[in-house]
Structure formats: structure tokens, C-alpha cells
mmCIF file of C-alpha atoms in Angstrom:
data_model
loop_
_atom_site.group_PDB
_atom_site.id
_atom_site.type_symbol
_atom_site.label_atom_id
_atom_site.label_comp_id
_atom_site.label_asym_id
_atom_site.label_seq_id
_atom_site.Cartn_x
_atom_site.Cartn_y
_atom_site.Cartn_z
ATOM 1 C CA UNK A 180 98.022 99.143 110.131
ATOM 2 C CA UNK A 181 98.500 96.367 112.349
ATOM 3 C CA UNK A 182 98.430 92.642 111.305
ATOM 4 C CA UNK A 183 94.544 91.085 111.181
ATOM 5 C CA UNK A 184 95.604 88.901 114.151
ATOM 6 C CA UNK A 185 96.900 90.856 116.099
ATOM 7 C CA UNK A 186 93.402 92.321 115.719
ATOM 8 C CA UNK A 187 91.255 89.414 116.043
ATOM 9 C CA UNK A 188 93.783 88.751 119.456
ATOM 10 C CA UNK A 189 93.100 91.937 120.858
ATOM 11 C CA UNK A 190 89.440 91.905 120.336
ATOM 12 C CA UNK A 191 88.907 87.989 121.649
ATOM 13 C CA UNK A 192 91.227 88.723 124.513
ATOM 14 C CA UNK A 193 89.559 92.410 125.758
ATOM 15 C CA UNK A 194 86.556 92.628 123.587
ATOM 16 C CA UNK A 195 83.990 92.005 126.259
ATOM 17 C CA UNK A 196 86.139 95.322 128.585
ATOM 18 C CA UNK A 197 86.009 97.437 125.860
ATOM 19 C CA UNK A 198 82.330 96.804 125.408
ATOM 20 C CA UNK A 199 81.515 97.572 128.882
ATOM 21 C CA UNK A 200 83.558 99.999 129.135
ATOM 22 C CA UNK A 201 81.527 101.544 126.293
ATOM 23 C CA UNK A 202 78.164 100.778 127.385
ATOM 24 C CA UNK A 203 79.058 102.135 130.783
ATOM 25 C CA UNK A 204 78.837 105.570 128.853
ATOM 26 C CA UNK A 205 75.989 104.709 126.657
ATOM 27 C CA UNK A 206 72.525 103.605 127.017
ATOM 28 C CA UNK A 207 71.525 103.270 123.526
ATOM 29 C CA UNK A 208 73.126 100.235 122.025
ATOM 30 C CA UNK A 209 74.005 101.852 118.240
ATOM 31 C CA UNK A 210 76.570 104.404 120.778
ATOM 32 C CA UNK A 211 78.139 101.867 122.306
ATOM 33 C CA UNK A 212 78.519 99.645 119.313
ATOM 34 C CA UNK A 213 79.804 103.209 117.459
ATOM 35 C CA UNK A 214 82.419 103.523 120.416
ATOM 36 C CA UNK A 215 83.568 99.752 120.431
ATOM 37 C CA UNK A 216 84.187 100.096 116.882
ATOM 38 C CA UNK A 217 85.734 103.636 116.959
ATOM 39 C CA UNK A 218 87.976 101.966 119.507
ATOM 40 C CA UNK A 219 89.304 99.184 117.775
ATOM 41 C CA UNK A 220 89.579 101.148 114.546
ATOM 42 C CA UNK A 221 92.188 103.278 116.213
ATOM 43 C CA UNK A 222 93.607 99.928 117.695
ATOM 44 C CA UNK A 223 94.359 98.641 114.181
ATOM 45 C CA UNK A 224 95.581 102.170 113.235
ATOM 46 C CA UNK A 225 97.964 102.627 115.695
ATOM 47 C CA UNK A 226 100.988 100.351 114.575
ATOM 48 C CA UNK A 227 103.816 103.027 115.755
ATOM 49 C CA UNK A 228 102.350 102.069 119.505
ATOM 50 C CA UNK A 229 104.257 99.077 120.863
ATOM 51 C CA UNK A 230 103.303 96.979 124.085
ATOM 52 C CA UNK A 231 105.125 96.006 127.401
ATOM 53 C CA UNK A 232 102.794 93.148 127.398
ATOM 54 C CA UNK A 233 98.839 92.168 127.086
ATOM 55 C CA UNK A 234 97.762 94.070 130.286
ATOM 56 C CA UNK A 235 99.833 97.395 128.976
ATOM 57 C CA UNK A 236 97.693 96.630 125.776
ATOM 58 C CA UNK A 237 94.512 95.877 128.172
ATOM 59 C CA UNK A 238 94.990 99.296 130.136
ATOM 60 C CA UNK A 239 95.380 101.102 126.474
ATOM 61 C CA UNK A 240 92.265 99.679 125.111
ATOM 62 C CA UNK A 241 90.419 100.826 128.467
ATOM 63 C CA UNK A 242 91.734 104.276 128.144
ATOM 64 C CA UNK A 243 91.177 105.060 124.126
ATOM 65 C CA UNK A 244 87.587 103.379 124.268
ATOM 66 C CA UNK A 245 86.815 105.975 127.524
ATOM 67 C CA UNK A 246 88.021 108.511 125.972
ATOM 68 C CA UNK A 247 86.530 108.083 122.840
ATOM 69 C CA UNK A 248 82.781 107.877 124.691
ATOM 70 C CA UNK A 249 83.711 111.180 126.495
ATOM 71 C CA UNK A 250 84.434 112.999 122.635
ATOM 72 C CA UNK A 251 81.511 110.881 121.545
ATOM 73 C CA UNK A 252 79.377 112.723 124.331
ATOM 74 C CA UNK A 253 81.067 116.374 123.624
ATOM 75 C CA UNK A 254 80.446 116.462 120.265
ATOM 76 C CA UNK A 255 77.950 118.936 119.279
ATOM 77 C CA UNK A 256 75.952 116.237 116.601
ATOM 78 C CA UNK A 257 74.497 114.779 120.264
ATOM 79 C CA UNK A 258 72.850 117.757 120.948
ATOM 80 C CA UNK A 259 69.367 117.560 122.379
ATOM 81 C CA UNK A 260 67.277 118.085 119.234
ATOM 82 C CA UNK A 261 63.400 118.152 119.048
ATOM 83 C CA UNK A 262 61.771 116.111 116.762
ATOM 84 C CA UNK A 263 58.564 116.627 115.167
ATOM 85 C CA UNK A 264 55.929 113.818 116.009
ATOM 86 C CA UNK A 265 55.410 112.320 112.985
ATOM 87 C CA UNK A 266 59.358 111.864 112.175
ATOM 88 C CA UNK A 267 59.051 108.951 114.543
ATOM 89 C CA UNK A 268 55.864 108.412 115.336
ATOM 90 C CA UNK A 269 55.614 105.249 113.274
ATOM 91 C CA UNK A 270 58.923 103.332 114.665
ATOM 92 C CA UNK A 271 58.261 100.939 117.358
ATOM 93 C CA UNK A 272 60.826 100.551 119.873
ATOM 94 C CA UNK A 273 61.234 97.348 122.005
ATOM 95 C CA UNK A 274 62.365 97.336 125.546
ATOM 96 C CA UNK A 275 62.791 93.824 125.902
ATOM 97 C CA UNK A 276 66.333 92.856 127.060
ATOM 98 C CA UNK A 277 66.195 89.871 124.771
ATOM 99 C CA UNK A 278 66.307 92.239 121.895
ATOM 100 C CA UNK A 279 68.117 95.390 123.063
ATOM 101 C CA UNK A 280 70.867 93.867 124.993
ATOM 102 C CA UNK A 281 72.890 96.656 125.576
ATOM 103 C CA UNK A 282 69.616 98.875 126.113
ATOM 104 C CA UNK A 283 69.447 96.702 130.184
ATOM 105 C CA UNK A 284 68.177 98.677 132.763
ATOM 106 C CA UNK A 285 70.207 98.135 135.931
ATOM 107 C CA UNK A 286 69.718 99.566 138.825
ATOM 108 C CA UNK A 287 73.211 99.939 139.827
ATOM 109 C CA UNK A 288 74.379 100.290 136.292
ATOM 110 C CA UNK A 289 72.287 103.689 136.022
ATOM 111 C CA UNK A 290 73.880 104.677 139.213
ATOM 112 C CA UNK A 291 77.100 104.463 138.176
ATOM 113 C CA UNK A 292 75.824 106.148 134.855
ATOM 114 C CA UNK A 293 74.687 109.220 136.160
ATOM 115 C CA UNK A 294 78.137 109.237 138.198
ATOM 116 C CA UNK A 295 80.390 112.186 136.855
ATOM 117 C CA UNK A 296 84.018 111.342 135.378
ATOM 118 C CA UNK A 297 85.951 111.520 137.454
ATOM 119 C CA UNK A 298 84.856 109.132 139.556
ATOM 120 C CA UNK A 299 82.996 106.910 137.114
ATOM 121 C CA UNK A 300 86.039 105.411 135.575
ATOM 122 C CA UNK A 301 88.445 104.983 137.887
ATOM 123 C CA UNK A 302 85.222 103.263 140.237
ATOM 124 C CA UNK A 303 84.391 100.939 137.160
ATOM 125 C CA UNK A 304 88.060 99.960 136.538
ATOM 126 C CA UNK A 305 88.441 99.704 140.627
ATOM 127 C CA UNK A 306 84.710 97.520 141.067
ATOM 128 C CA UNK A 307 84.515 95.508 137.498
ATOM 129 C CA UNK A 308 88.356 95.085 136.505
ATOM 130 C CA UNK A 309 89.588 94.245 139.581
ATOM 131 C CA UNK A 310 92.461 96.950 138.897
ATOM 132 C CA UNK A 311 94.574 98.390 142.102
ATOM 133 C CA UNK A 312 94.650 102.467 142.573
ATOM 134 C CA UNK A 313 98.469 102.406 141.815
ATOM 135 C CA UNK A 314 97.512 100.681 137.921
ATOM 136 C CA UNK A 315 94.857 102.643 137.584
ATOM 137 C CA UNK A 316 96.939 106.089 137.919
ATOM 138 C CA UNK A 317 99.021 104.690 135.769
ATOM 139 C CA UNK A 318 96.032 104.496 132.723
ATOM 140 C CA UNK A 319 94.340 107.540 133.940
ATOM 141 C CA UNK A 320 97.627 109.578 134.418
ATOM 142 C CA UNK A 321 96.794 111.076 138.066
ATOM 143 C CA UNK A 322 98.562 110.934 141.193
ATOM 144 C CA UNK A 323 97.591 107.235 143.029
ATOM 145 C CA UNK A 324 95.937 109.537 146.361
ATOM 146 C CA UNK A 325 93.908 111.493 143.688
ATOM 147 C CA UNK A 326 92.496 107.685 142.472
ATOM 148 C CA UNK A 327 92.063 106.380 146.230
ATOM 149 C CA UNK A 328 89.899 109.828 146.592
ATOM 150 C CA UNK A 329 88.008 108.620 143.325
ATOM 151 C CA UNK A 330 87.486 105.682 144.678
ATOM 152 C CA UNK A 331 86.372 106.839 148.206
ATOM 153 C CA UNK A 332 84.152 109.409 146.610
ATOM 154 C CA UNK A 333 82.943 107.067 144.007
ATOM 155 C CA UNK A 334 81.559 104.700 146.334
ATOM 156 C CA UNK A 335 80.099 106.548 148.434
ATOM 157 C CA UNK A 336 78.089 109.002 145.620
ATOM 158 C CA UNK A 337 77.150 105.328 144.466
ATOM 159 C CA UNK A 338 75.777 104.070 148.079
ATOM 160 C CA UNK A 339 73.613 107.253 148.111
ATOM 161 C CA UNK A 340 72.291 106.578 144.423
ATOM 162 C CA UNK A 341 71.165 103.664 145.399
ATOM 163 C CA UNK A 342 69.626 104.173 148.930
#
């Protein structure tokens, strides 16, 4: 297990990515928080993995917390369940942003949302990381044209979303 700093580093330094990254995936705020955590759990697990330097460990983060919404999503407990009335009935839920940050309703966040992966990821790393196609094939492990195509595609699914 790694060191508590090194920990409390990674999570001050990328923290905030990883959590968008995350709530890119989810709308609920308990599935994002679930991910975040799952993520850095496996951060502090993985002591064999070494890094080049803090954007190799950047990229890394970005990559496990993706792909740990994507087997969050697959896993058959998130099926689509009916509940009987009264289970819930009685539980008020509050929409206010104040409350449920990571519940926001964006306009172009639900776009990008109901975007399939691939493009989804590679746009969000593209738009909100400021990362180049050439580093993103690197984290995604794809050829850089296949990115550039994510990209293209990406933006323009997201133009018509929001027309």
C-alpha cells in the first residue's frame, strides 16, 4: 500500500479530475462519490505501479476512475428495478444545487452525458483537460487518427445535442 502522502498528494493535486471525471458518468452524487473512492482505493493499492512523473500519474488516475464508472455502469446490481410505491414514497428528494452538488443539471453536461464512449472521454479529456490527441492515445491506448476522429465526431454529436 502506498505511503498516506503520497495519497493525500495525489488526491490534492488531481482530486477535483478524478471527480469530474466521475460525475461525467454519473448523475446521482452517491455514484460518483462510490467511483472517486473506488478510484483512489485502487490508487493506494497499487504500490508495484511506478510513475514517469505527476502527469503519467494524472493520465493513470483519469484512466482507472473511467474505467471504473464504465464496470460501475455494467454491473448487473444497476439494473433497472421497479420499486413498489410505498418503498419510497416517504423520502423527499431535493433538487436544489445547493444541496445536491453533484446532482447539477447542465445543459451541456447532459449532452456530453448521453454521448456514447467512445467519444465521451477522449472529448472530455480533449474540451476540460486541455489534453492533445497524441496524450490522449497514449491513456486511452488507440491509434492518435482514431482520437482526432473521436474528437471530430465528438463535437459534432455534441453541436447537434445541443441545437
Amino acid at each position: 500500500m502506498r505511503p498516506h502522502e503520497d495519497i493525500e498528494q495525489a488526491m490534492d493535486a488531481h482530486g477535483s479530475t478524478v471527480w469530474r471525471v466521475c460525475v461525467l458518468y454519473f448523475r446521482a452524487s452517491a455514484d460518483a462519490q462510490d467511483a472517486f473512492q473506488d478510484t483512489m482505493v485502487k490508487y493506494a493499492l497499487a504500490d508495484t505501479v511506478s510513475f514517469n512523473d505527476d502527469e503519467h500519474r494524472k493520465a493513470w488516475l483519469i484512466r482507472v476512475a473511467a474505467n471504473t464508472c464504465k464496470d460501475m455502469l455494467k454491473a448487473s446490481s444497476r439494473a433497472n428495478v421497479p420499486l413498489d410505491e410505498g418503498a419510497c414514497g416517504d423520502k423527499i428528494v431535493s433538487c436544489d444545487e445547493a444541496t445536491q452538488p453533484a446532482s447539477f443539471s447542465s445543459e451541456v453536461v447532459d449532452a456530453l452525458r448521453g454521448l456514447t464512449d467512445p467519444p465521451r472521454t477522449p472529448l472530455y479529456l480533449s474540451l476540460y483537460e486541455g489534453y492533445t490527441a497524441p496524450e490522449i492515445a497514449t491513456m486511452v491506448d488507440a491509434p492518435v487518427n482514431t482520437v482526432y476522429s473521436w474528437i471530430a465526431r465528438g463535437k459534432m454529436l455534441l453541436k447537434e445535442a445541443l441545437s
